[in-house]
Backbone as XML, in Angstrom:
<?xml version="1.0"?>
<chain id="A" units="angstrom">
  <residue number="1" name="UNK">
    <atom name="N" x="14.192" y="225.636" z="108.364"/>
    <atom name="CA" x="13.003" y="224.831" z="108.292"/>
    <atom name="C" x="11.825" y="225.786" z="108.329"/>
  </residue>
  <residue number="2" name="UNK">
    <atom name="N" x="10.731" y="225.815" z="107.383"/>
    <atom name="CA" x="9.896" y="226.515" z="107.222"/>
    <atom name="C" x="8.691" y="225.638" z="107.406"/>
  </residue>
  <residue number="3" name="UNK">
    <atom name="N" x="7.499" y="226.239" z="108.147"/>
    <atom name="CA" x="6.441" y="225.709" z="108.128"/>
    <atom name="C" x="5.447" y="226.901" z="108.120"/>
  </residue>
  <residue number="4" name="UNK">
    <atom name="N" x="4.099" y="226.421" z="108.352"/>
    <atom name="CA" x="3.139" y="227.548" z="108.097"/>
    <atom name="C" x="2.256" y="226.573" z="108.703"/>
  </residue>
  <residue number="5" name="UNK">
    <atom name="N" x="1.180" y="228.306" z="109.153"/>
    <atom name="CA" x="0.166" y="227.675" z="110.328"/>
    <atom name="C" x="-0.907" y="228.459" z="109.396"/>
  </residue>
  <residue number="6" name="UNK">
    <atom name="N" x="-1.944" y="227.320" z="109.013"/>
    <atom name="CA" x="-2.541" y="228.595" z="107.627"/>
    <atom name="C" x="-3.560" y="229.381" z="108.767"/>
  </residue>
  <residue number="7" name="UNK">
    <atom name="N" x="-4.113" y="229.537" z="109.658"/>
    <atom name="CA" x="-4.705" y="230.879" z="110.249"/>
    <atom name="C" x="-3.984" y="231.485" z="111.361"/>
  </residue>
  <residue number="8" name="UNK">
    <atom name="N" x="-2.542" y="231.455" z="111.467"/>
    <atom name="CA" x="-1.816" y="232.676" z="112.324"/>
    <atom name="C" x="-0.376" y="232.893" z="110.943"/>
  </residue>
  <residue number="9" name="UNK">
    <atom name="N" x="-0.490" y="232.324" z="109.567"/>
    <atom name="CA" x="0.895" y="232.912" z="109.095"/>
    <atom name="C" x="2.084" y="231.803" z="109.612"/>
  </residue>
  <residue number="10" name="UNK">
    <atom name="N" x="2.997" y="231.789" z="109.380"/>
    <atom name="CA" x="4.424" y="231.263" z="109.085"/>
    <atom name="C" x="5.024" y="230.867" z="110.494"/>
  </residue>
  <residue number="11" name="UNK">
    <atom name="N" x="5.202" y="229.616" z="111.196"/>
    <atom name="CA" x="5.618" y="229.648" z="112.324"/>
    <atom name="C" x="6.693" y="230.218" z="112.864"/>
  </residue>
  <residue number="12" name="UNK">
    <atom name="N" x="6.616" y="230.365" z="114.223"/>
    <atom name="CA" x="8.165" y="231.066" z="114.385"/>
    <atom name="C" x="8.940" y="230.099" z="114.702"/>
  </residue>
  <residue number="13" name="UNK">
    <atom name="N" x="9.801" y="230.549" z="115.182"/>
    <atom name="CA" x="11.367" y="229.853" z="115.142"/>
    <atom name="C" x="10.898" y="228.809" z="116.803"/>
  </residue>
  <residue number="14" name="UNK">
    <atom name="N" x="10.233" y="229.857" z="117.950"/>
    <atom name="CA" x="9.950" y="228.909" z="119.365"/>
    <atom name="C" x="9.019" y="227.842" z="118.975"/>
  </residue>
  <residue number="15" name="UNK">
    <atom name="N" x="8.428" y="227.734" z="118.129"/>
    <atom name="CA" x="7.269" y="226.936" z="117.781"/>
    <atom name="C" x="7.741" y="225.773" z="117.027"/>
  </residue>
  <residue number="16" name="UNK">
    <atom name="N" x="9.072" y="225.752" z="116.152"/>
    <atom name="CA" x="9.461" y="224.855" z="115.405"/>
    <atom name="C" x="10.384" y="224.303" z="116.745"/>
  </residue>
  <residue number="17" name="UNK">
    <atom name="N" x="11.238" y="225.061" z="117.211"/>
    <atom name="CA" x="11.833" y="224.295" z="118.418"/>
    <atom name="C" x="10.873" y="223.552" z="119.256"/>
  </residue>
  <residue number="18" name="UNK">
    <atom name="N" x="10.324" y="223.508" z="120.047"/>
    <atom name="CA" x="9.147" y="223.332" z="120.502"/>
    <atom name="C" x="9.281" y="221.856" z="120.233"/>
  </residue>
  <residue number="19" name="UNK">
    <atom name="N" x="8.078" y="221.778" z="118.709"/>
    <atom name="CA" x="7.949" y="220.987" z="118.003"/>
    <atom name="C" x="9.070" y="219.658" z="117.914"/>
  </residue>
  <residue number="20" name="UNK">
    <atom name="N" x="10.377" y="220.065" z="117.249"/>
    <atom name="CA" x="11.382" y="219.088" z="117.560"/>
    <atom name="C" x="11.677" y="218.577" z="118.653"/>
  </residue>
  <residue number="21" name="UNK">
    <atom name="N" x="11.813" y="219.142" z="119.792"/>
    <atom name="CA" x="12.654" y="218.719" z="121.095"/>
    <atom name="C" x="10.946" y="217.386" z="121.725"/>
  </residue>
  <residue number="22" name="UNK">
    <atom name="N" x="9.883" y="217.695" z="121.001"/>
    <atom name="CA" x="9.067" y="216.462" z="121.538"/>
    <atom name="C" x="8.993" y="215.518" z="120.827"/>
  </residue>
  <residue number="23" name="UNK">
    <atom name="N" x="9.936" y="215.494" z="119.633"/>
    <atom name="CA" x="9.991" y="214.205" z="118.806"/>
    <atom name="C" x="10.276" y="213.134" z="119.190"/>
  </residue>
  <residue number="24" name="UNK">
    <atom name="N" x="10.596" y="212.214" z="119.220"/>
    <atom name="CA" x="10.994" y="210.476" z="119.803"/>
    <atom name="C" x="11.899" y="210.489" z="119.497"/>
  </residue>
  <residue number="25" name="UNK">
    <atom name="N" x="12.738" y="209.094" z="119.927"/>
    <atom name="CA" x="13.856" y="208.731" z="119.108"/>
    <atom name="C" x="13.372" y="207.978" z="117.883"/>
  </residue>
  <residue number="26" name="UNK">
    <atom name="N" x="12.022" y="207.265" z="117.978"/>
    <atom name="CA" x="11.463" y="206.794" z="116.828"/>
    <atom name="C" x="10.701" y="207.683" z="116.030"/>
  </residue>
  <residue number="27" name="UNK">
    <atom name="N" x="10.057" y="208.911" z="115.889"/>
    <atom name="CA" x="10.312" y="209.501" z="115.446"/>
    <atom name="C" x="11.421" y="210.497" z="114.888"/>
  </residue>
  <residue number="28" name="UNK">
    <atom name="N" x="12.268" y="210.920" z="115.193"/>
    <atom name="CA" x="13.717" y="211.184" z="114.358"/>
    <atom name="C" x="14.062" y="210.355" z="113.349"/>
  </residue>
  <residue number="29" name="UNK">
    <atom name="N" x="14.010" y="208.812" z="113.839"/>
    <atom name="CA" x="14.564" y="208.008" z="112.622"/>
    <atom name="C" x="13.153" y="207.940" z="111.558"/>
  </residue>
  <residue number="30" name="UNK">
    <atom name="N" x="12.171" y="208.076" z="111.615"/>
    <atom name="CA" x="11.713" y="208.725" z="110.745"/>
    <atom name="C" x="11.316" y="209.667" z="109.832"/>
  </residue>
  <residue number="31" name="UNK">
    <atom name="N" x="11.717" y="210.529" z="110.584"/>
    <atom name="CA" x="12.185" y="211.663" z="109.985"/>
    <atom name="C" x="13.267" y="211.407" z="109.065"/>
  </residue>
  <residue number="32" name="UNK">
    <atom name="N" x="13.778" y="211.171" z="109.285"/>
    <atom name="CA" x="14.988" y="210.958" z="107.731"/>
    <atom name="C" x="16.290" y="211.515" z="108.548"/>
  </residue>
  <residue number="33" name="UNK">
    <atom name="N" x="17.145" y="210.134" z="108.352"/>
    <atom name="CA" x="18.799" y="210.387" z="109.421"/>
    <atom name="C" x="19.478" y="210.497" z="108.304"/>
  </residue>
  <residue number="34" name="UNK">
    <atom name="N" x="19.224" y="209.963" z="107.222"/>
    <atom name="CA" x="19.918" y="210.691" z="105.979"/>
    <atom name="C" x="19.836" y="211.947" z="105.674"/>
  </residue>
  <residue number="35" name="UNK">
    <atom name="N" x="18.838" y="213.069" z="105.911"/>
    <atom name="CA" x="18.441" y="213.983" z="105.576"/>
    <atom name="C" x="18.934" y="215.544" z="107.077"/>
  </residue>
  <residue number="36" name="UNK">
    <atom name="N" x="18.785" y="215.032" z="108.084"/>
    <atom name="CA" x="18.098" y="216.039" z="109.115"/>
    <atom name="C" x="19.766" y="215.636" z="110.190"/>
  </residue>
  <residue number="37" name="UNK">
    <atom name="N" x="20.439" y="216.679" z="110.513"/>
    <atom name="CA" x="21.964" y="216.227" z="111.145"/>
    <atom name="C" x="21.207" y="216.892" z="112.498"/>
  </residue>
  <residue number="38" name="UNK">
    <atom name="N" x="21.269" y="216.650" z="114.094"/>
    <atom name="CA" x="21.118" y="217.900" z="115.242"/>
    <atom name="C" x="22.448" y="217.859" z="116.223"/>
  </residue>
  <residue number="39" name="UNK">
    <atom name="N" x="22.595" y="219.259" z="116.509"/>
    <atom name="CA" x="24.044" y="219.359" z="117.361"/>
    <atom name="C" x="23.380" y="219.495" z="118.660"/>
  </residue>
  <residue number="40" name="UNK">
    <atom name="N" x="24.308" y="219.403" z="119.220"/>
    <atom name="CA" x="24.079" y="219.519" z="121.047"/>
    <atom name="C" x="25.352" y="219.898" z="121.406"/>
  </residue>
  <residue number="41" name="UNK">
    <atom name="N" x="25.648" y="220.830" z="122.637"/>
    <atom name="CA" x="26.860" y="221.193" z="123.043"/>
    <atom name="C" x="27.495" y="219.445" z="123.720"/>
  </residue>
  <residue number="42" name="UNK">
    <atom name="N" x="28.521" y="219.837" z="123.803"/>
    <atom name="CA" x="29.379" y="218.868" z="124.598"/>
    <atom name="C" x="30.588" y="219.405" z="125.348"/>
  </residue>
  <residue number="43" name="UNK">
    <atom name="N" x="31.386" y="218.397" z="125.900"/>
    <atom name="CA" x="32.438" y="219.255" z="126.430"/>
    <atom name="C" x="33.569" y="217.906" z="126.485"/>
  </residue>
  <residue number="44" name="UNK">
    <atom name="N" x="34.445" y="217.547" z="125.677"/>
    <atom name="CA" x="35.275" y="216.458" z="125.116"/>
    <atom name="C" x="36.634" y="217.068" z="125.720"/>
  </residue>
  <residue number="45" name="UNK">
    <atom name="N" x="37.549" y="216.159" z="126.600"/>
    <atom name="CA" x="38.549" y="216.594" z="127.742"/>
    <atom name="C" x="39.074" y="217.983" z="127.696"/>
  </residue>
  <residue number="46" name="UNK">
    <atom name="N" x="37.340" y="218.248" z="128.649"/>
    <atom name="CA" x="37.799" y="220.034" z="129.113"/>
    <atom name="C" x="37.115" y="220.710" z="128.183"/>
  </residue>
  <residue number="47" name="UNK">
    <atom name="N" x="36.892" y="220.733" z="126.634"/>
    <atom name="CA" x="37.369" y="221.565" z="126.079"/>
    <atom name="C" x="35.646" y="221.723" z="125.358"/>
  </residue>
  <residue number="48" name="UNK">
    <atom name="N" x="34.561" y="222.842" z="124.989"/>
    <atom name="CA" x="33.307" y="222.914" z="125.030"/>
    <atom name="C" x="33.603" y="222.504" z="123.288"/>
  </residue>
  <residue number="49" name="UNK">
    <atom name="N" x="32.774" y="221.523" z="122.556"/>
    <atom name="CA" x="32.583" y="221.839" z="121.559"/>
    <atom name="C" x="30.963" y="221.454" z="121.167"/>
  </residue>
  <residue number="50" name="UNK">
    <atom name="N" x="30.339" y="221.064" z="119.589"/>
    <atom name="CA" x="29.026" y="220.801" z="119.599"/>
    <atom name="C" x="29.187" y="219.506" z="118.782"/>
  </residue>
  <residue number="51" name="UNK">
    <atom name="N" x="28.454" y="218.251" z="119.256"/>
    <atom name="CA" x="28.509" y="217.138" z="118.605"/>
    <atom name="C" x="27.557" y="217.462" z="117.213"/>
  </residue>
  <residue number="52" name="UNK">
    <atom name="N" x="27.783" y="216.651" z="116.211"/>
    <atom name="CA" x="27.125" y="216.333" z="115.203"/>
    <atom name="C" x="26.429" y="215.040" z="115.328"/>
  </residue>
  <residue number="53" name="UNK">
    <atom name="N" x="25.014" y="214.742" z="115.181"/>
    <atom name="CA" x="24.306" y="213.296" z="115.188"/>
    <atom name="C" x="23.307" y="213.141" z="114.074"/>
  </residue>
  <residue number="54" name="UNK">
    <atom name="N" x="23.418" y="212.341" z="113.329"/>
    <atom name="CA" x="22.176" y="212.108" z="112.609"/>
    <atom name="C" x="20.919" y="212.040" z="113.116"/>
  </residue>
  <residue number="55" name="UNK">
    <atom name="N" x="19.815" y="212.101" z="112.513"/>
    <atom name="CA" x="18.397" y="212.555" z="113.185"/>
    <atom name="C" x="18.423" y="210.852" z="114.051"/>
  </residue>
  <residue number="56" name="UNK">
    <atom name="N" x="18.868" y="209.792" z="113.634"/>
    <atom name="CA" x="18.642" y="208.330" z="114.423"/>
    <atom name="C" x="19.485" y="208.204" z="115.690"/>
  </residue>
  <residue number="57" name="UNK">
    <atom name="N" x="20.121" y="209.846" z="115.654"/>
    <atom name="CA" x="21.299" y="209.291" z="117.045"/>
    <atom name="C" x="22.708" y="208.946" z="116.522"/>
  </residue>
  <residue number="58" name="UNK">
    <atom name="N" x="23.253" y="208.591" z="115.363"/>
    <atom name="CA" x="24.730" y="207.858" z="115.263"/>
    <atom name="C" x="25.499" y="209.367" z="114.687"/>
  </residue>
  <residue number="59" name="UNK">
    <atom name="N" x="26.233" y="209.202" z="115.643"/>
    <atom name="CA" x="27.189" y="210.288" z="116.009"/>
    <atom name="C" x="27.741" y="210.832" z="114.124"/>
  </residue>
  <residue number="60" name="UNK">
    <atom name="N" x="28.091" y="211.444" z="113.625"/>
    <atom name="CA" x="28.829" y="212.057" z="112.461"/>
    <atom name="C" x="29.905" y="213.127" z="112.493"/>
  </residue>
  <residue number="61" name="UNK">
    <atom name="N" x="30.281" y="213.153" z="113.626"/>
    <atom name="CA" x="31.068" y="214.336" z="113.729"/>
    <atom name="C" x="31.253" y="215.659" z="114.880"/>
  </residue>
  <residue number="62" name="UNK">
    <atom name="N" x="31.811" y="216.002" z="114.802"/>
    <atom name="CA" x="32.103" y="217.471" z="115.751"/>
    <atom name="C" x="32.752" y="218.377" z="115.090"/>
  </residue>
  <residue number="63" name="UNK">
    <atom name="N" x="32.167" y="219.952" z="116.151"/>
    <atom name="CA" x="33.092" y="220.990" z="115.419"/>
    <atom name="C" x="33.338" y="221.896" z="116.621"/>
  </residue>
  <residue number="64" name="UNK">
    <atom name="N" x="34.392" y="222.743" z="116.375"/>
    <atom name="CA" x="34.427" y="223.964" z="117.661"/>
    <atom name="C" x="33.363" y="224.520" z="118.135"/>
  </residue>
  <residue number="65" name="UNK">
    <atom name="N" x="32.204" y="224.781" z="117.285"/>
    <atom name="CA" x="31.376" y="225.932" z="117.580"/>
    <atom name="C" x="30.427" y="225.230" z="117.031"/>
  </residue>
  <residue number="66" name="UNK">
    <atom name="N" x="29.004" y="226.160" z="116.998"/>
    <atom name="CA" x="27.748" y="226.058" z="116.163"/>
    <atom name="C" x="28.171" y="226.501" z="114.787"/>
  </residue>
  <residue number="67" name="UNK">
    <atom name="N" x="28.443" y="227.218" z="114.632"/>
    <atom name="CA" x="28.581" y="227.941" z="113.208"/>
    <atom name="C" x="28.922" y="226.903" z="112.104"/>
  </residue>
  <residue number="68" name="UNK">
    <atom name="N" x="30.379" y="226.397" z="112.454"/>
    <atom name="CA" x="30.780" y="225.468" z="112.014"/>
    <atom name="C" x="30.048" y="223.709" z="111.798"/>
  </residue>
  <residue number="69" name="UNK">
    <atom name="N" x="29.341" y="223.960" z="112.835"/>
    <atom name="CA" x="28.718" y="222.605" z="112.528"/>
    <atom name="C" x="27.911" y="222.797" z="111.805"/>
  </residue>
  <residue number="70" name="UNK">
    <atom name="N" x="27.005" y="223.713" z="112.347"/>
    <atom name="CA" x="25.926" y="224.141" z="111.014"/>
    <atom name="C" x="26.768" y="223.887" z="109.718"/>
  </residue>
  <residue number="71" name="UNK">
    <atom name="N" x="27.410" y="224.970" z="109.091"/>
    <atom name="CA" x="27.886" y="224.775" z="108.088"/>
    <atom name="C" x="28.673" y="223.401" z="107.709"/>
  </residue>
  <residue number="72" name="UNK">
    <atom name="N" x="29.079" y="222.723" z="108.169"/>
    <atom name="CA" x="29.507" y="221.168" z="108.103"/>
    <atom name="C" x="28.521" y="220.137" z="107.470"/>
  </residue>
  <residue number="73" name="UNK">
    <atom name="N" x="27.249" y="220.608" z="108.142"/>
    <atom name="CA" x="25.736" y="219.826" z="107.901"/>
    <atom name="C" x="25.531" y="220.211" z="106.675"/>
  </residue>
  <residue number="74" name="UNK">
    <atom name="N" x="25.084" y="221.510" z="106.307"/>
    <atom name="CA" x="24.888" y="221.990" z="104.900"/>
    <atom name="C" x="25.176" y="222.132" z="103.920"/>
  </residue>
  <residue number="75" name="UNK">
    <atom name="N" x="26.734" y="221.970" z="104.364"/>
    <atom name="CA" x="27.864" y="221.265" z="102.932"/>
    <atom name="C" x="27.337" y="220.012" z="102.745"/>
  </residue>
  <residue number="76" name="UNK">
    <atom name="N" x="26.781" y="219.057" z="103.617"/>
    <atom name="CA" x="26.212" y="217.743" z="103.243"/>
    <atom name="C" x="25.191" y="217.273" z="103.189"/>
  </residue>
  <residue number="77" name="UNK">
    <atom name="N" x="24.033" y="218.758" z="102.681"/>
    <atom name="CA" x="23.206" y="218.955" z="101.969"/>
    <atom name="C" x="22.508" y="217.927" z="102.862"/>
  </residue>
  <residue number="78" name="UNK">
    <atom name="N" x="22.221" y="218.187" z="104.348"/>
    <atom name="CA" x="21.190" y="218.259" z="105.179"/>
    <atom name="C" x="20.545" y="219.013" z="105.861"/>
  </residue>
  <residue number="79" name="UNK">
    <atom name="N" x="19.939" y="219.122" z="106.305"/>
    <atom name="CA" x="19.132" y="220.299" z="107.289"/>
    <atom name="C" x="19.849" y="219.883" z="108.726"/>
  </residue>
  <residue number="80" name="UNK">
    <atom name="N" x="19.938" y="221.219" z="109.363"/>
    <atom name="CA" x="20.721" y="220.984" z="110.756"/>
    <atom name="C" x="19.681" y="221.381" z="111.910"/>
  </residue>
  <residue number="81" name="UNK">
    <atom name="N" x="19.771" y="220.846" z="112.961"/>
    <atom name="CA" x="18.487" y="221.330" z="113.956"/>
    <atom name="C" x="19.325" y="221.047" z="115.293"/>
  </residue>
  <residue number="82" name="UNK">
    <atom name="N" x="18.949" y="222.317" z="116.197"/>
    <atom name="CA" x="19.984" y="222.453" z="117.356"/>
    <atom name="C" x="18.757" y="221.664" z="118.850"/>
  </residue>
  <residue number="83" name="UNK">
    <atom name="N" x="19.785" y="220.655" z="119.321"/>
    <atom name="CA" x="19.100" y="220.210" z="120.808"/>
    <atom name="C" x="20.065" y="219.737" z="121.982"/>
  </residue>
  <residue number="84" name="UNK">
    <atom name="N" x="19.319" y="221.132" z="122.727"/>
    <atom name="CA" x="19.773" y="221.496" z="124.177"/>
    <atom name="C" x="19.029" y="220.753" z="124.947"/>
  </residue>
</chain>
């Protein structure tokens, strides 16, 4: 996710986090739940993995790791955004 701050240059990465983690739940679903997947760790009997959720909250999936979810999301040509 790229944004730009036109008098400091290109945001960074703490600034876009930031940004997301104060979104709503009504904002997310505006944001586009078709579009925008976010993982969060979990831990499913015992065992640590990272949920998959559409930006509205309805669950889509899990994977072992981040990596994998990421890449899970982007095979389905959404943007992925991580919340701890």
């Amino acid at each position: 996710m790229k944004s730009s701050n036109p008098t400091n240059g290109p945001a960074d990465a703490s600034q876009v986090a930031l940004s997301l983690r104060e979104l709503s739940v009504a904002d997310w679903q505006r944001f586009g739940a078709q579009e925008i997947a976010y993982i969060r760790p979990v831990v499913v009997n015992g065992v640590h993995a990272m949920a998959i959720h559409a930006a509205d909250g309805t669950p889509i999936g899990a994977a072992p790791n981040a990596e994998l979810a990421i890449a899970a999301i982007l095979q389905h040509e959404m943007a992925p955004a991580l919340v701890h």
